PDB file of C-alpha atoms in Angstrom:
ATOM      1  CA  MET A  19       0.000   0.000   0.000  1.00  0.00           C
ATOM      2  CA  THR A  20       2.971   2.300   0.479  1.00  0.00           C
ATOM      3  CA  VAL A  21       4.084   1.926  -3.157  1.00  0.00           C
ATOM      4  CA  LYS A  22       2.254   4.591  -5.117  1.00  0.00           C
ATOM      5  CA  HIS A  23       2.985   5.215  -8.783  1.00  0.00           C
ATOM      6  CA  PRO A  24       0.879   5.815 -11.931  1.00  0.00           C
ATOM      7  CA  ASN A  25       2.258   2.594 -13.463  1.00  0.00           C
ATOM      8  CA  ILE A  26       1.601   0.331 -10.478  1.00  0.00           C
ATOM      9  CA  VAL A  27      -1.830  -1.028  -9.531  1.00  0.00           C
ATOM     10  CA  GLN A  28      -2.878   0.533  -6.231  1.00  0.00           C
ATOM     11  CA  CYS A  29      -3.928  -1.499  -3.219  1.00  0.00           C
ATOM     12  CA  VAL A  30      -6.766   0.528  -1.698  1.00  0.00           C
ATOM     13  CA  GLY A  31      -7.567  -1.707   1.257  1.00  0.00           C
ATOM     14  CA  TYR A  32      -7.317  -5.130   2.835  1.00  0.00           C
ATOM     15  CA  CYS A  33      -9.068  -7.477   5.253  1.00  0.00           C
ATOM     16  CA  TYR A  34      -7.416  -9.944   7.612  1.00  0.00           C
ATOM     17  CA  GLU A  35      -9.376 -11.907  10.149  1.00  0.00           C
ATOM     18  CA  THR A  36      -9.106 -15.229  11.958  1.00  0.00           C
ATOM     19  CA  LEU A  37     -11.901 -17.512  13.120  1.00  0.00           C
ATOM     20  CA  ASN A  38     -11.717 -20.385  15.583  1.00  0.00           C
ATOM     21  CA  GLU A  39     -13.289 -23.528  14.202  1.00  0.00           C
ATOM     22  CA  VAL A  40     -13.664 -26.998  15.662  1.00  0.00           C
ATOM     23  CA  ALA A  41     -11.614 -29.536  13.734  1.00  0.00           C
ATOM     24  CA  SER A  42     -10.458 -33.136  14.142  1.00  0.00           C
ATOM     25  CA  TYR A  43      -6.795 -33.701  14.937  1.00  0.00           C
ATOM     26  CA  ASN A  44      -5.331 -37.101  15.904  1.00  0.00           C
ATOM     27  CA  GLY A  45      -8.770 -38.363  16.845  1.00  0.00           C
ATOM     28  CA  LYS A  46      -9.551 -35.369  19.036  1.00  0.00           C
ATOM     29  CA  LYS A  47     -11.641 -32.250  18.594  1.00  0.00           C
ATOM     30  CA  VAL A  48      -9.534 -29.104  18.713  1.00  0.00           C
ATOM     31  CA  PHE A  49      -9.955 -25.420  18.001  1.00  0.00           C
ATOM     32  CA  ALA A  50      -8.156 -24.406  14.807  1.00  0.00           C
ATOM     33  CA  GLU A  51      -7.540 -20.914  13.549  1.00  0.00           C
ATOM     34  CA  LYS A  52      -8.805 -20.214  10.045  1.00  0.00           C
ATOM     35  CA  ALA A  53      -7.419 -17.066   8.465  1.00  0.00           C
ATOM     36  CA  GLU A  54      -9.092 -15.113   5.689  1.00  0.00           C
ATOM     37  CA  MET A  55      -7.104 -12.510   3.805  1.00  0.00           C
ATOM     38  CA  LEU A  56      -8.488 -10.246   1.092  1.00  0.00           C
ATOM     39  CA  LEU A  57      -6.962  -7.430  -0.934  1.00  0.00           C
ATOM     40  CA  CYS A  58      -8.965  -4.648  -2.554  1.00  0.00           C
ATOM     41  CA  LEU A  59      -7.220  -3.263  -5.655  1.00  0.00           C
ATOM     42  CA  GLU A  60      -8.143  -0.436  -7.995  1.00  0.00           C
ATOM     43  CA  TYR A  61     -10.496  -1.508 -10.769  1.00  0.00           C
ATOM     44  CA  LEU A  62      -9.111  -1.531 -14.308  1.00  0.00           C
ATOM     45  CA  PRO A  63     -11.874  -2.524 -16.760  1.00  0.00           C
ATOM     46  CA  THR A  64      -9.625  -2.666 -19.839  1.00  0.00           C
ATOM     47  CA  GLY A  65      -8.090  -5.960 -18.686  1.00  0.00           C
ATOM     48  CA  SER A  66      -4.556  -7.259 -18.996  1.00  0.00           C
ATOM     49  CA  LEU A  67      -1.900  -6.732 -21.652  1.00  0.00           C
ATOM     50  CA  ASN A  68      -2.215 -10.406 -22.576  1.00  0.00           C
ATOM     51  CA  GLU A  69      -5.585  -9.680 -24.219  1.00  0.00           C
ATOM     52  CA  TYR A  70      -4.026  -7.150 -26.619  1.00  0.00           C
ATOM     53  CA  LEU A  71      -0.906  -8.945 -27.819  1.00  0.00           C
ATOM     54  CA  SER A  72      -0.775  -9.444 -31.571  1.00  0.00           C
ATOM     55  CA  ASP A  73       1.799  -9.489 -34.337  1.00  0.00           C
ATOM     56  CA  GLU A  74       3.005  -6.471 -36.277  1.00  0.00           C
ATOM     57  CA  SER A  75       0.279  -6.815 -38.908  1.00  0.00           C
ATOM     58  CA  SER A  76      -2.691  -6.177 -36.605  1.00  0.00           C
ATOM     59  CA  GLY A  77      -3.809  -5.047 -33.170  1.00  0.00           C
ATOM     60  CA  LEU A  78      -2.528  -1.975 -31.338  1.00  0.00           C
ATOM     61  CA  ASN A  79      -0.752   0.758 -33.258  1.00  0.00           C
ATOM     62  CA  TRP A  80       2.879   1.544 -32.563  1.00  0.00           C
ATOM     63  CA  SER A  81       2.325   4.661 -30.423  1.00  0.00           C
ATOM     64  CA  THR A  82       0.096   2.670 -28.040  1.00  0.00           C
ATOM     65  CA  ARG A  83       2.591  -0.195 -27.818  1.00  0.00           C
ATOM     66  CA  TYR A  84       5.420   2.242 -27.167  1.00  0.00           C
ATOM     67  CA  ARG A  85       3.402   3.938 -24.408  1.00  0.00           C
ATOM     68  CA  ILE A  86       2.777   0.551 -22.781  1.00  0.00           C
ATOM     69  CA  ILE A  87       6.496  -0.318 -22.902  1.00  0.00           C
ATOM     70  CA  GLU A  88       7.337   3.038 -21.313  1.00  0.00           C
ATOM     71  CA  GLY A  89       4.751   2.538 -18.571  1.00  0.00           C
ATOM     72  CA  ILE A  90       6.051  -0.902 -17.622  1.00  0.00           C
ATOM     73  CA  CYS A  91       9.612   0.446 -17.474  1.00  0.00           C
ATOM     74  CA  TYR A  92       8.609   3.427 -15.304  1.00  0.00           C
ATOM     75  CA  GLY A  93       6.671   1.174 -12.931  1.00  0.00           C
ATOM     76  CA  LEU A  94       9.539  -1.289 -12.640  1.00  0.00           C
ATOM     77  CA  CYS A  95      11.978   1.561 -12.070  1.00  0.00           C
ATOM     78  CA  HIS A  96       9.861   2.710  -9.129  1.00  0.00           C
ATOM     79  CA  LEU A  97       9.895  -0.796  -7.620  1.00  0.00           C
ATOM     80  CA  HIS A  98      13.645  -1.281  -8.078  1.00  0.00           C
ATOM     81  CA  GLY A  99      14.341   2.248  -6.886  1.00  0.00           C
ATOM     82  CA  GLN A 100      12.741   1.956  -3.433  1.00  0.00           C
ATOM     83  CA  LYS A 101      15.179   3.719  -1.120  1.00  0.00           C
ATOM     84  CA  ASP A 102      15.368   1.242   1.761  1.00  0.00           C
ATOM     85  CA  ASN A 103      14.347  -2.087   0.235  1.00  0.00           C
ATOM     86  CA  PRO A 104      14.098  -2.451  -3.551  1.00  0.00           C
ATOM     87  CA  ILE A 105      11.224  -4.687  -4.629  1.00  0.00           C
ATOM     88  CA  ILE A 106      11.830  -7.607  -7.009  1.00  0.00           C
ATOM     89  CA  HIS A 107       8.538  -8.449  -8.719  1.00  0.00           C
ATOM     90  CA  LEU A 108       9.537 -12.003  -9.804  1.00  0.00           C
ATOM     91  CA  ASP A 109       6.470 -12.651 -11.961  1.00  0.00           C
ATOM     92  CA  LEU A 110       6.426 -10.011 -14.667  1.00  0.00           C
ATOM     93  CA  LYS A 111       4.314 -11.233 -17.606  1.00  0.00           C
ATOM     94  CA  PRO A 112       1.513  -9.817 -19.803  1.00  0.00           C
ATOM     95  CA  THR A 113      -1.284 -11.170 -17.569  1.00  0.00           C
ATOM     96  CA  ASN A 114       0.227  -9.207 -14.669  1.00  0.00           C
ATOM     97  CA  ILE A 115       0.277  -5.944 -16.623  1.00  0.00           C
ATOM     98  CA  LEU A 116      -3.148  -4.305 -16.372  1.00  0.00           C
ATOM     99  CA  LEU A 117      -4.307  -1.438 -18.570  1.00  0.00           C
ATOM    100  CA  SER A 118      -6.315   1.653 -17.712  1.00  0.00           C
ATOM    101  CA  ASP A 119      -8.946   3.205 -19.991  1.00  0.00           C
ATOM    102  CA  GLY A 120      -6.190   5.222 -21.674  1.00  0.00           C
ATOM    103  CA  MET A 121      -4.085   2.062 -22.221  1.00  0.00           C
ATOM    104  CA  ILE A 122      -1.720   3.088 -19.441  1.00  0.00           C
ATOM    105  CA  ALA A 123       0.246   0.068 -18.204  1.00  0.00           C
ATOM    106  CA  LYS A 124       0.092  -0.796 -14.502  1.00  0.00           C
ATOM    107  CA  ILE A 125       2.148  -3.574 -12.908  1.00  0.00           C
ATOM    108  CA  ALA A 126       0.022  -5.900 -10.763  1.00  0.00           C
ATOM    109  CA  ASP A 127       0.137  -9.123  -8.718  1.00  0.00           C
ATOM    110  CA  PHE A 128       2.865  -8.963  -6.089  1.00  0.00           C
ATOM    111  CA  GLY A 129       2.162 -12.429  -4.703  1.00  0.00           C
ATOM    112  CA  LEU A 130       5.711 -13.653  -5.421  1.00  0.00           C
ATOM    113  CA  SER A 131       7.518 -10.353  -4.879  1.00  0.00           C
ATOM    114  CA  MET A 132      10.437  -9.963  -2.484  1.00  0.00           C
ATOM    115  CA  LEU A 133      12.106  -7.094  -0.684  1.00  0.00           C
ATOM    116  CA  LEU A 134      15.820  -6.941  -1.410  1.00  0.00           C
ATOM    117  CA  VAL A 135      16.931  -6.317   2.170  1.00  0.00           C
ATOM    118  CA  GLN A 136      20.629  -6.539   1.312  1.00  0.00           C
ATOM    119  CA  PRO A 137      22.273  -5.721  -2.024  1.00  0.00           C
ATOM    120  CA  GLY A 138      23.179  -8.727  -4.121  1.00  0.00           C
ATOM    121  CA  THR A 139      21.635 -12.094  -4.830  1.00  0.00           C
ATOM    122  CA  ILE A 140      18.995 -14.237  -3.128  1.00  0.00           C
ATOM    123  CA  ILE A 141      18.961 -18.023  -3.444  1.00  0.00           C
ATOM    124  CA  ALA A 142      15.325 -19.163  -3.625  1.00  0.00           C
ATOM    125  CA  SER A 143      14.215 -22.309  -1.836  1.00  0.00           C
ATOM    126  CA  SER A 144      11.260 -22.989  -4.132  1.00  0.00           C
ATOM    127  CA  SER A 145      10.083 -22.438  -7.699  1.00  0.00           C
ATOM    128  CA  LEU A 146       8.997 -18.921  -8.593  1.00  0.00           C
ATOM    129  CA  GLY A 147       7.744 -17.194 -11.716  1.00  0.00           C
ATOM    130  CA  THR A 148       6.239 -18.362 -14.981  1.00  0.00           C
ATOM    131  CA  PRO A 149       8.024 -20.510 -17.604  1.00  0.00           C
ATOM    132  CA  GLY A 150       9.083 -18.408 -20.586  1.00  0.00           C
ATOM    133  CA  TYR A 151       9.665 -15.332 -18.433  1.00  0.00           C
ATOM    134  CA  ILE A 152      12.071 -16.790 -15.854  1.00  0.00           C
ATOM    135  CA  ALA A 153      15.724 -15.734 -16.055  1.00  0.00           C
ATOM    136  CA  PRO A 154      18.228 -18.543 -16.859  1.00  0.00           C
ATOM    137  CA  GLU A 155      20.187 -18.048 -13.629  1.00  0.00           C
ATOM    138  CA  PHE A 156      17.048 -18.944 -11.688  1.00  0.00           C
ATOM    139  CA  VAL A 157      16.339 -22.000 -13.826  1.00  0.00           C
ATOM    140  CA  ASN A 158      19.926 -23.213 -13.389  1.00  0.00           C
ATOM    141  CA  GLY A 159      20.677 -22.125  -9.827  1.00  0.00           C
ATOM    142  CA  ARG A 160      17.603 -20.462  -8.252  1.00  0.00           C
ATOM    143  CA  LYS A 161      19.474 -17.149  -8.116  1.00  0.00           C
ATOM    144  CA  ILE A 162      17.301 -14.047  -7.748  1.00  0.00           C
ATOM    145  CA  SER A 163      18.295 -10.407  -8.169  1.00  0.00           C
ATOM    146  CA  LEU A 164      16.938  -7.206  -9.687  1.00  0.00           C
ATOM    147  CA  LYS A 165      18.249  -8.492 -13.015  1.00  0.00           C
ATOM    148  CA  SER A 166      15.681 -11.326 -12.820  1.00  0.00           C
ATOM    149  CA  ASP A 167      12.953  -8.767 -13.550  1.00  0.00           C
ATOM    150  CA  ILE A 168      15.033  -7.299 -16.382  1.00  0.00           C
ATOM    151  CA  PHE A 169      15.012 -10.644 -18.220  1.00  0.00           C
ATOM    152  CA  SER A 170      11.216 -10.874 -17.855  1.00  0.00           C
ATOM    153  CA  LEU A 171      10.940  -7.290 -19.114  1.00  0.00           C
ATOM    154  CA  GLY A 172      12.920  -8.222 -22.220  1.00  0.00           C
ATOM    155  CA  VAL A 173      10.513 -11.040 -23.079  1.00  0.00           C
ATOM    156  CA  ILE A 174       7.528  -8.718 -22.567  1.00  0.00           C
ATOM    157  CA  ILE A 175       9.026  -6.001 -24.787  1.00  0.00           C
ATOM    158  CA  ILE A 176       9.575  -8.507 -27.617  1.00  0.00           C
ATOM    159  CA  GLU A 177       5.993  -9.761 -27.163  1.00  0.00           C
ATOM    160  CA  ILE A 178       4.544  -6.255 -27.290  1.00  0.00           C
ATOM    161  CA  ILE A 179       6.392  -5.509 -30.521  1.00  0.00           C
ATOM    162  CA  THR A 180       5.961  -8.849 -32.325  1.00  0.00           C
ATOM    163  CA  GLY A 181       3.081 -10.610 -30.584  1.00  0.00           C
ATOM    164  CA  GLY A 182       5.244 -13.615 -29.663  1.00  0.00           C
ATOM    165  CA  LYS A 183       8.144 -14.728 -27.480  1.00  0.00           C
ATOM    166  CA  ASP A 184      10.364 -15.797 -30.385  1.00  0.00           C
ATOM    167  CA  TYR A 185      13.790 -14.144 -30.428  1.00  0.00           C
ATOM    168  CA  PRO A 186      17.339 -15.153 -31.502  1.00  0.00           C
ATOM    169  CA  LEU A 187      18.760 -18.086 -29.573  1.00  0.00           C
ATOM    170  CA  ASP A 188      22.032 -16.200 -29.092  1.00  0.00           C
ATOM    171  CA  VAL A 189      21.106 -12.583 -28.392  1.00  0.00           C
ATOM    172  CA  THR A 190      24.779 -11.755 -27.805  1.00  0.00           C
ATOM    173  CA  LYS A 191      25.628 -12.500 -31.441  1.00  0.00           C
ATOM    174  CA  PRO A 192      25.379  -9.185 -33.357  1.00  0.00           C
ATOM    175  CA  SER A 193      24.625 -10.789 -36.732  1.00  0.00           C
ATOM    176  CA  SER A 194      21.560 -12.742 -35.571  1.00  0.00           C
ATOM    177  CA  SER A 195      20.341  -9.881 -33.373  1.00  0.00           C
ATOM    178  CA  ASN A 196      20.632  -7.312 -36.143  1.00  0.00           C
ATOM    179  CA  THR A 197      18.852  -9.646 -38.576  1.00  0.00           C
ATOM    180  CA  PHE A 198      16.014  -9.983 -36.054  1.00  0.00           C
ATOM    181  CA  VAL A 199      15.807  -6.197 -35.657  1.00  0.00           C
ATOM    182  CA  ASP A 200      15.707  -5.695 -39.423  1.00  0.00           C
ATOM    183  CA  ASP A 201      13.038  -8.362 -39.958  1.00  0.00           C
ATOM    184  CA  VAL A 202      10.710  -6.953 -37.317  1.00  0.00           C
ATOM    185  CA  LEU A 203      11.208  -3.382 -38.510  1.00  0.00           C
ATOM    186  CA  CYS A 204      10.454  -4.488 -42.065  1.00  0.00           C
ATOM    187  CA  LYS A 205       7.137  -5.995 -40.940  1.00  0.00           C
ATOM    188  CA  TRP A 206       6.196  -2.759 -39.211  1.00  0.00           C
ATOM    189  CA  LYS A 207       7.056  -0.809 -42.354  1.00  0.00           C
ATOM    190  CA  ASN A 208       4.853  -3.114 -44.428  1.00  0.00           C
ATOM    191  CA  ARG A 209       1.941  -2.730 -42.033  1.00  0.00           C
ATOM    192  CA  ARG A 210       2.248   1.051 -42.063  1.00  0.00           C
ATOM    193  CA  SER A 211       2.561   1.288 -45.856  1.00  0.00           C
ATOM    194  CA  ARG A 212      -0.577  -0.827 -46.382  1.00  0.00           C
ATOM    195  CA  ARG A 213      -2.669   1.411 -44.151  1.00  0.00           C
ATOM    196  CA  TYR A 214      -1.245   4.911 -43.920  1.00  0.00           C
ATOM    197  CA  GLY A 215       1.837   5.239 -46.110  1.00  0.00           C
ATOM    198  CA  THR A 216       5.513   5.366 -45.184  1.00  0.00           C
ATOM    199  CA  LEU A 217       6.530   4.774 -41.557  1.00  0.00           C
ATOM    200  CA  ASP A 218       8.153   7.996 -40.384  1.00  0.00           C
ATOM    201  CA  VAL A 219      11.767   8.080 -39.264  1.00  0.00           C
ATOM    202  CA  ASN A 220      10.970   8.710 -35.590  1.00  0.00           C
ATOM    203  CA  CYS A 221       8.758   5.616 -35.392  1.00  0.00           C
ATOM    204  CA  GLN A 222      11.409   3.545 -37.136  1.00  0.00           C
ATOM    205  CA  GLU A 223      14.004   4.644 -34.584  1.00  0.00           C
ATOM    206  CA  GLU A 224      11.642   3.937 -31.659  1.00  0.00           C
ATOM    207  CA  ILE A 225      10.820   0.446 -32.948  1.00  0.00           C
ATOM    208  CA  LYS A 226      14.490  -0.350 -33.604  1.00  0.00           C
ATOM    209  CA  ARG A 227      15.519   0.981 -30.200  1.00  0.00           C
ATOM    210  CA  CYS A 228      12.833  -0.999 -28.357  1.00  0.00           C
ATOM    211  CA  ILE A 229      13.745  -4.266 -30.083  1.00  0.00           C
ATOM    212  CA  GLN A 230      17.405  -3.739 -29.249  1.00  0.00           C
ATOM    213  CA  ILE A 231      16.547  -2.986 -25.618  1.00  0.00           C
ATOM    214  CA  GLY A 232      14.430  -6.122 -25.426  1.00  0.00           C
ATOM    215  CA  LEU A 233      17.311  -8.211 -26.766  1.00  0.00           C
ATOM    216  CA  ILE A 234      19.959  -6.882 -24.388  1.00  0.00           C
ATOM    217  CA  CYS A 235      17.582  -7.553 -21.479  1.00  0.00           C
ATOM    218  CA  LEU A 236      17.610 -11.210 -22.565  1.00  0.00           C
ATOM    219  CA  ASN A 237      21.376 -11.612 -22.198  1.00  0.00           C
ATOM    220  CA  PRO A 238      21.996 -14.976 -20.457  1.00  0.00           C
ATOM    221  CA  ASP A 239      24.702 -13.275 -18.405  1.00  0.00           C
ATOM    222  CA  ARG A 240      22.744 -11.196 -15.913  1.00  0.00           C
ATOM    223  CA  ASN A 241      25.742  -8.932 -15.334  1.00  0.00           C
ATOM    224  CA  GLN A 242      25.417  -7.799 -18.955  1.00  0.00           C
ATOM    225  CA  ARG A 243      21.754  -6.820 -18.589  1.00  0.00           C
ATOM    226  CA  PRO A 244      21.229  -3.111 -18.025  1.00  0.00           C
ATOM    227  CA  ALA A 245      19.653  -1.676 -14.896  1.00  0.00           C
ATOM    228  CA  ILE A 246      16.140  -0.322 -15.328  1.00  0.00           C
ATOM    229  CA  ARG A 247      17.297   3.319 -15.055  1.00  0.00           C
ATOM    230  CA  ASN A 248      19.681   2.743 -17.973  1.00  0.00           C
ATOM    231  CA  ILE A 249      16.863   1.134 -19.956  1.00  0.00           C
ATOM    232  CA  ILE A 250      14.706   4.219 -19.515  1.00  0.00           C
ATOM    233  CA  ARG A 251      17.546   6.414 -20.742  1.00  0.00           C
ATOM    234  CA  MET A 252      17.946   4.094 -23.745  1.00  0.00           C
ATOM    235  CA  LEU A 253      14.220   4.416 -24.459  1.00  0.00           C
ATOM    236  CA  GLN A 254      14.564   8.179 -24.359  1.00  0.00           C
ATOM    237  CA  GLY A 255      17.583   8.044 -26.657  1.00  0.00           C
ATOM    238  CA  THR A 256      19.887   9.690 -24.121  1.00  0.00           C
ATOM    239  CA  GLU A 257      22.030   6.579 -23.633  1.00  0.00           C
ATOM    240  CA  SER A 258      23.550   4.439 -26.364  1.00  0.00           C
ATOM    241  CA  ILE A 259      22.729   0.768 -26.842  1.00  0.00           C
ATOM    242  CA  ASP A 260      25.987  -1.058 -27.319  1.00  0.00           C
ATOM    243  CA  CYS A 261      25.777  -4.365 -25.399  1.00  0.00           C
ATOM    244  CA  GLY A 262      26.849  -6.503 -28.336  1.00  0.00           C
ATOM    245  CA  ILE A 263      24.113  -5.125 -30.584  1.00  0.00           C
ATOM    246  CA  SER A 264      24.730  -2.435 -33.149  1.00  0.00           C
ATOM    247  CA  ASN A 265      22.598   0.668 -32.794  1.00  0.00           C
ATOM    248  CA  HIS A 266      22.728   1.070 -36.549  1.00  0.00           C
ATOM    249  CA  ALA A 267      20.968  -2.028 -37.868  1.00  0.00           C
ATOM    250  CA  THR A 268      20.526  -1.944 -41.604  1.00  0.00           C
ATOM    251  CA  SER A 269      17.072  -0.629 -42.499  1.00  0.00           C
ATOM    252  CA  SER A 270      15.031  -3.160 -44.470  1.00  0.00           C
ATOM    253  CA  THR A 271      12.639  -2.137 -47.181  1.00  0.00           C
ATOM    254  CA  GLY A 272       9.168  -3.580 -47.474  1.00  0.00           C
TER     255      GLY A 272
END
């Protein structure tokens, strides 16, 4: 309830109560405490991002997709930037991104989230997250850090742009990454030309930049993934994108 940000779903209230009920235990009747816990969250009638994912040829226009990407990044930055204890979400995925009437993205569902009490890495004792969005260091060693959320963010960004979770197997290889960037940009150009004419230069740069950001977030080496504040600066174009991916991918023609 203390985390308040335009890109985070607000908890407006809660209920916690316990009742004593008679139950059987080892052949005896005993009083057992039954707890009921309820959260009341702000209502967002537009639903989750998962309902609006589609490929480049249909669905949401680019400006809306870009605004959603920005919103998720700003919300995550607020969570990671908590002064005393940064919050690791640990289950970022399209169904946990809710949308307001104006298609403003709001991060929801903190059921798996953790407070990072001390800087560094946490070793989890149980499975967390959703397959397809879980960082490789967790799959291989149950290691959790702020960079766990960055990997999930990368998958979501690729999904928002392309409608799917398919991306190069080796995102650190410039040739395959640049080919992926060019292919996706080409599809966006084709969609735009069929409906409205040529895709303007600013949109081309935004699309290219967002794909590149998504790919560097997917680096299997978590130390090579950027922090969320750097990602926001990359989105804004005030910081270069150079983590093994050229910022000057060849423009494809439709």
